[in-house]
């Protein structure tokens, strides 16, 4: 069995004095989809946002414990956070394309990372949009403002933008919660395809979604990891009574 | 009875509303009536582009080109100084400064805005004017440059506070998005935040400049007030506003000079109005 992408031991996280993750131990396996499930407020977003250190933007946020990415402690002093975030892509709950054209949303990212040849940028824009299953819908309107796209298209543009810089991991924080069922199905299909090349972590509080897209599931409750295992096992024979209560819809 | 009360209150408010519009219209009409009379003596072209302003010679020469250029020069100089510093300061406050410094800076900016312009002018006169004179070895420090520097200080608070507001209102998720894509802080500011806030920043700049164009007291005190075509920024100039303020007292009511000063008022009014409309346009585009 291959090495885990993330090895997390005794991870704690807090906002000011409020501790929201209380000692999480989990291994995230390579080239598989790991779903994080649990009722809202249990710390799912905090967890996933710690993995690419985007939570550093929140002034009073603090994380401790071991969070090893490919064996390297990402919270140690000498990690290049900017590079880390390039390698660990993230798609947010609310689609957040920049108020620029579809083309520029992707080209911007490429320019930030030092690409400046026009043909190369054109090529990657097309490739990323194809990977995100958006190319056919927008290929004639690349100059159109991204904010005029539908929510589902915006979200796929955000995925394309992330794919453009070839990350190693994709983090999704409830990527479909703002989308209609058809867009949701498209994004799920996309995640299914991306799985072959990426390690994926997806937060969702839609149980069916977790069951459909993930290989492993982790159930969080009030800042603790209650149960972690193969998605099939979690959904068919949960060990912990609280997990069972949650997946059968008795709370949350 | 209650209905009657409502009725009265409603009407009173209506009257207040109408009154304010009415007064503005009245002022504008008065300005037009007194100002347009000057065109019985000089043609609008001669007035706007005439190179000499000798209102009390005989016959009077009423060309305001030196004054227009004086205003433009001082304003342009103030803009060149205040826009980069003001926007830079706004970026620092909105994005970079730690919370404590941020509050101190914001308070400082507000304080700067609260200093009466005559006080600023006075301080400029005793500190800035000799400094400019010595640095550039000029016969006098009362120059367009001194005026520009002084006015830059007056434009800065407006520019900083509105631009900071514009940056602050950029949705947080744009910033998160850029960071999550591996952009550095500066790349995020430069390529995402600034473009997203651009219309608000433009409005800030326009309003800052609007304040500068209308400013009178400080400019009158430190620009030297020579109504000649300015050849450089190191010579004394006179602005439109300073001309009105300085000469209104001595102009004979109903005389040519008097009408000419009102016509200058119309020119100023049109310039300010245009600037405000532009600023408004950018502010609304933002929403
Ligand atoms: N920026 C923040 N500041 C303070 N508390 C926060 C912040 N973000 C989240 N929290 C708190 O942390 C807890 C976990 O939140 P979150 O990780 O967003 O949960 P989830 O994504 O599972 O709904 C909640 O109690 C929430 O109120
Ligand atoms: Mg969440």
Coordinates of C-alpha atoms in Angstrom, one line a residue, chain B:
Chain B
X1 CA -56.6 63.5 13.5
X2 CA -53.7 61.1 13.1
X3 CA -54.2 61.2 9.3
X4 CA -54.1 65.0 9.4
X5 CA -50.8 64.9 11.4
X6 CA -49.3 62.5 8.9
X7 CA -50.5 64.8 6.1
X8 CA -48.8 67.9 7.6
X9 CA -45.6 66.1 8.3
X10 CA -45.4 64.7 4.8
X11 CA -46.0 68.1 3.3
X12 CA -43.4 69.6 5.5
X13 CA -40.8 67.1 4.5
X14 CA -41.8 67.7 0.9
X15 CA -41.3 71.4 1.3
X16 CA -37.8 70.9 2.8
X17 CA -36.9 68.7 -0.1
X18 CA -38.1 71.2 -2.6
X19 CA -36.5 74.1 -0.7
X20 CA -33.1 72.6 -1.0
X21 CA -33.4 72.0 -4.7
X22 CA -34.9 75.5 -5.0
X23 CA -31.9 77.1 -3.3
X24 CA -29.4 75.3 -5.4
X25 CA -31.3 76.4 -8.5
X26 CA -31.4 79.9 -7.2
X27 CA -27.7 80.0 -6.6
X28 CA -27.0 78.6 -10.0
X29 CA -29.3 81.1 -11.7
X30 CA -27.7 84.0 -9.8
X31 CA -24.3 82.8 -10.8
X32 CA -25.4 82.6 -14.4
X33 CA -27.2 86.0 -14.4
X34 CA -24.2 87.8 -12.9
X35 CA -21.6 85.8 -14.8
X36 CA -23.0 85.7 -18.3
X37 CA -23.1 89.5 -18.3
X38 CA -19.3 89.5 -18.8
X39 CA -19.9 88.2 -22.3
X40 CA -21.3 91.6 -23.3
X41 CA -17.7 92.8 -22.9
X42 CA -15.6 89.9 -24.1
X43 CA -16.4 86.9 -26.2
X44 CA -16.4 83.5 -24.4
X45 CA -13.4 82.6 -26.4
X46 CA -11.4 85.7 -25.4
X47 CA -12.5 85.1 -21.8
X48 CA -11.4 81.5 -21.7
X49 CA -8.3 81.7 -23.8
X50 CA -7.2 85.3 -23.3
X51 CA -3.6 85.4 -21.9
X52 CA -3.8 88.4 -19.8
X53 CA -5.8 89.1 -16.6
X54 CA -5.7 92.8 -15.9
X55 CA -9.2 93.4 -14.6
X56 CA -8.6 97.0 -13.4
X57 CA -6.6 98.4 -16.3
X58 CA -8.4 100.5 -18.8
X59 CA -9.8 98.9 -20.8
X60 CA -9.8 95.8 -18.6
X61 CA -8.2 92.6 -20.0
X62 CA -10.3 89.7 -18.9
X63 CA -8.5 86.5 -20.1
X64 CA -8.5 83.8 -17.6
X65 CA -6.2 81.3 -19.3
X66 CA -3.4 82.0 -16.8
X67 CA -5.9 81.3 -13.9
X68 CA -7.2 78.1 -15.6
X69 CA -3.6 76.9 -16.2
X70 CA -2.7 77.9 -12.6
X71 CA -5.5 75.8 -11.2
X72 CA -4.7 72.9 -13.6
X73 CA -1.0 72.9 -12.8
X74 CA -1.5 73.0 -9.0
X75 CA -4.2 70.4 -9.2
X76 CA -2.2 68.1 -11.5
X77 CA 0.8 68.4 -9.2
X78 CA -1.3 67.6 -6.2
X79 CA -2.8 64.6 -8.0
X80 CA 0.6 63.2 -9.0
X81 CA 1.7 63.4 -5.4
X82 CA -1.4 62.4 -3.6
X83 CA -2.7 59.5 -5.8
X84 CA 0.2 57.1 -5.4
X85 CA 0.8 58.0 -1.8
X86 CA -2.9 57.9 -1.0
X87 CA -3.6 54.6 -2.8
X88 CA -0.5 53.1 -1.3
X89 CA -1.5 54.1 2.1
X90 CA -5.0 52.7 1.5
X91 CA -3.5 49.4 0.5
X92 CA -1.3 49.4 3.5
X93 CA -4.2 50.1 5.9
X94 CA -6.6 47.7 4.2
X95 CA -4.2 44.8 3.6
X96 CA -0.9 45.0 5.4
X97 CA -1.0 46.9 8.6
X98 CA -1.4 45.0 11.9
X99 CA -4.6 45.9 13.7
X100 CA -3.1 48.4 16.1
X101 CA -1.2 50.4 13.5
X102 CA -4.2 50.3 11.3
X103 CA -6.3 52.1 13.9
X104 CA -3.6 54.7 14.6
X105 CA -3.3 55.4 10.9
X106 CA -7.0 55.7 10.4
X107 CA -7.3 58.1 13.3
X108 CA -4.3 60.1 11.9
X109 CA -5.9 60.4 8.5
X110 CA -9.2 61.6 10.1
X111 CA -7.3 64.2 12.0
X112 CA -5.6 65.4 8.9
X113 CA -9.0 65.8 7.3
X114 CA -10.2 67.8 10.3
X115 CA -7.4 70.5 10.1
X116 CA -9.0 73.7 8.7
X117 CA -7.4 74.6 5.4
X118 CA -6.3 78.0 6.6
X119 CA -4.3 76.4 9.4
X120 CA -2.7 74.0 6.9
X121 CA -2.0 76.9 4.7
X122 CA -0.4 78.8 7.5
X123 CA 1.8 75.8 8.5
X124 CA 2.7 75.4 4.8
X125 CA 3.7 79.1 4.6
X126 CA 6.2 78.9 7.5
X127 CA 7.6 75.4 6.8
X128 CA 7.1 74.3 3.3
X129 CA 7.6 77.6 1.5
X130 CA 11.1 78.2 2.8
X131 CA 12.0 74.6 2.3
X132 CA 11.0 74.7 -1.4
X133 CA 12.8 78.0 -1.8
X134 CA 16.1 76.6 -0.3
X135 CA 16.0 73.2 -2.0
X136 CA 15.5 74.5 -5.5
X137 CA 17.4 77.8 -5.0
X138 CA 14.4 79.9 -6.1
X139 CA 13.8 83.6 -5.6
X140 CA 10.6 82.7 -3.8
X141 CA 9.1 79.6 -2.3
X142 CA 5.6 80.7 -3.1
X143 CA 5.2 78.5 -6.2
X144 CA 2.9 76.1 -7.9
X145 CA 5.0 73.3 -6.4
X146 CA 4.4 74.4 -2.9
X147 CA 0.7 74.6 -3.6
X148 CA 0.7 71.1 -5.1
X149 CA 2.4 69.6 -2.1
X150 CA 0.0 71.4 0.3
X151 CA -3.0 70.4 -1.6
X152 CA -1.8 66.8 -1.8
X153 CA -2.1 66.8 2.0
X154 CA -5.7 67.9 1.6
X155 CA -6.6 65.3 -1.0
X156 CA -5.0 62.5 0.8
X157 CA -7.6 61.9 3.6
X158 CA -10.4 61.6 1.0
X159 CA -8.4 59.4 -1.2
X160 CA -7.2 57.1 1.6
X161 CA -10.5 56.7 3.3
X162 CA -12.6 56.0 0.2
X163 CA -10.0 53.8 -1.4
X164 CA -9.5 51.9 1.8
X165 CA -13.2 51.4 1.9
X166 CA -13.3 50.1 -1.7
X167 CA -10.5 47.6 -1.0
X168 CA -12.2 46.5 2.2
X169 CA -15.4 45.8 0.3
X170 CA -13.8 43.5 -2.1
X171 CA -15.4 40.1 -1.4
X172 CA -13.2 38.1 1.0
X173 CA -13.5 35.0 -1.2
X174 CA -11.7 36.7 -4.1
X175 CA -8.7 37.0 -1.8
X176 CA -9.1 33.5 -0.5
X177 CA -9.4 32.2 -4.1
X178 CA -6.2 33.9 -5.1
X179 CA -4.2 32.7 -2.1
X180 CA -5.5 29.2 -2.6
X181 CA -4.1 29.3 -6.1
X182 CA -0.7 30.0 -4.8
X183 CA -0.6 33.7 -5.4
X184 CA 1.6 35.8 -3.1
X185 CA 0.0 38.6 -1.0
X186 CA 1.3 41.2 -3.4
X187 CA 0.1 39.3 -6.5
X188 CA -3.3 39.0 -4.9
X189 CA -3.4 42.7 -4.1
X190 CA -2.1 43.8 -7.5
X191 CA -4.0 41.4 -9.7
X192 CA -7.2 40.7 -7.8
X193 CA -7.9 43.3 -5.1
X194 CA -7.0 46.5 -7.0
X195 CA -8.9 45.6 -10.2
X196 CA -11.9 44.5 -8.2
X197 CA -11.8 47.8 -6.3
X198 CA -10.9 49.9 -9.3
X199 CA -14.1 51.8 -9.6
X200 CA -14.1 52.7 -5.9
X201 CA -10.5 53.8 -6.1
X202 CA -11.2 56.0 -9.2
X203 CA -14.1 57.6 -7.3
X204 CA -11.7 58.2 -4.4
X205 CA -9.3 59.9 -6.7
X206 CA -11.9 62.0 -8.4
X207 CA -13.3 63.2 -5.0
X208 CA -9.9 63.9 -3.7
X209 CA -9.1 66.0 -6.8
X210 CA -12.5 67.7 -6.5
X211 CA -11.5 68.9 -3.1
X212 CA -8.3 70.2 -4.4
X213 CA -9.8 72.2 -7.3
X214 CA -12.3 73.9 -5.0
X215 CA -9.7 74.7 -2.3
X216 CA -9.0 78.4 -1.8
X217 CA -7.5 79.5 1.4
X218 CA -4.4 77.4 1.5
X219 CA -3.6 77.9 -2.2
X220 CA -4.0 81.7 -1.9
X221 CA -1.5 81.7 1.0
X222 CA 1.2 79.7 -0.7
X223 CA 1.1 79.9 -4.4
X224 CA 2.2 83.5 -4.8
X225 CA -0.8 84.6 -6.8
X226 CA 0.8 85.9 -9.9
X227 CA -1.7 85.9 -12.7
X228 CA 0.8 85.0 -15.5
X229 CA 1.0 82.0 -17.8
X230 CA 3.0 79.5 -15.7
X231 CA 6.1 78.3 -17.5
X232 CA 7.1 75.7 -14.8
X233 CA 6.1 74.4 -11.4
X234 CA 8.8 76.6 -9.8
X235 CA 7.0 79.9 -10.4
X236 CA 4.2 81.7 -8.6
X237 CA 0.8 81.0 -10.1
X238 CA -2.8 82.0 -9.3
X239 CA -5.8 79.7 -9.3
X240 CA -9.4 80.4 -10.2
X241 CA -10.5 80.2 -6.6
X242 CA -7.8 82.4 -5.2
X243 CA -8.7 85.0 -7.8
X244 CA -12.3 85.2 -6.7
X245 CA -11.5 85.3 -3.1
X246 CA -8.8 87.9 -3.4
X247 CA -10.5 90.3 -5.8
X248 CA -14.2 90.1 -4.9
X249 CA -13.8 92.6 -2.1
X250 CA -12.4 95.3 -4.4
X251 CA -14.6 94.7 -7.5
X252 CA -17.3 97.3 -8.0
X253 CA -20.7 95.6 -7.8
X254 CA -22.2 95.5 -11.3
X255 CA -18.9 96.4 -12.9
X256 CA -17.0 94.4 -15.6
X257 CA -14.6 93.0 -13.0
X258 CA -17.4 91.9 -10.8
X259 CA -19.1 90.1 -13.7
X260 CA -15.9 88.4 -14.7
X261 CA -15.4 87.0 -11.2
X262 CA -18.8 85.5 -11.4
X263 CA -18.0 84.0 -14.8
X264 CA -14.9 82.4 -13.2
X265 CA -17.4 81.0 -10.6
X266 CA -19.3 79.4 -13.5
X267 CA -16.2 77.8 -14.9
X268 CA -15.3 76.4 -11.4
X269 CA -18.8 75.2 -11.0
X270 CA -18.7 73.4 -14.3
X271 CA -15.3 71.8 -13.5
X272 CA -16.4 70.6 -10.0
X273 CA -19.7 69.4 -11.4
X274 CA -18.0 67.3 -14.0
X275 CA -15.6 65.8 -11.5
X276 CA -18.4 64.9 -9.1
X277 CA -20.5 63.3 -11.9
X278 CA -17.5 61.3 -13.0
X279 CA -16.9 60.2 -9.4
X280 CA -20.5 59.3 -9.0
X281 CA -20.5 57.3 -12.1
X282 CA -17.6 55.2 -10.8
X283 CA -19.2 54.8 -7.4
X284 CA -22.4 53.5 -8.9
X285 CA -20.7 51.2 -11.4
X286 CA -19.2 49.5 -8.3
X287 CA -22.6 48.5 -7.0

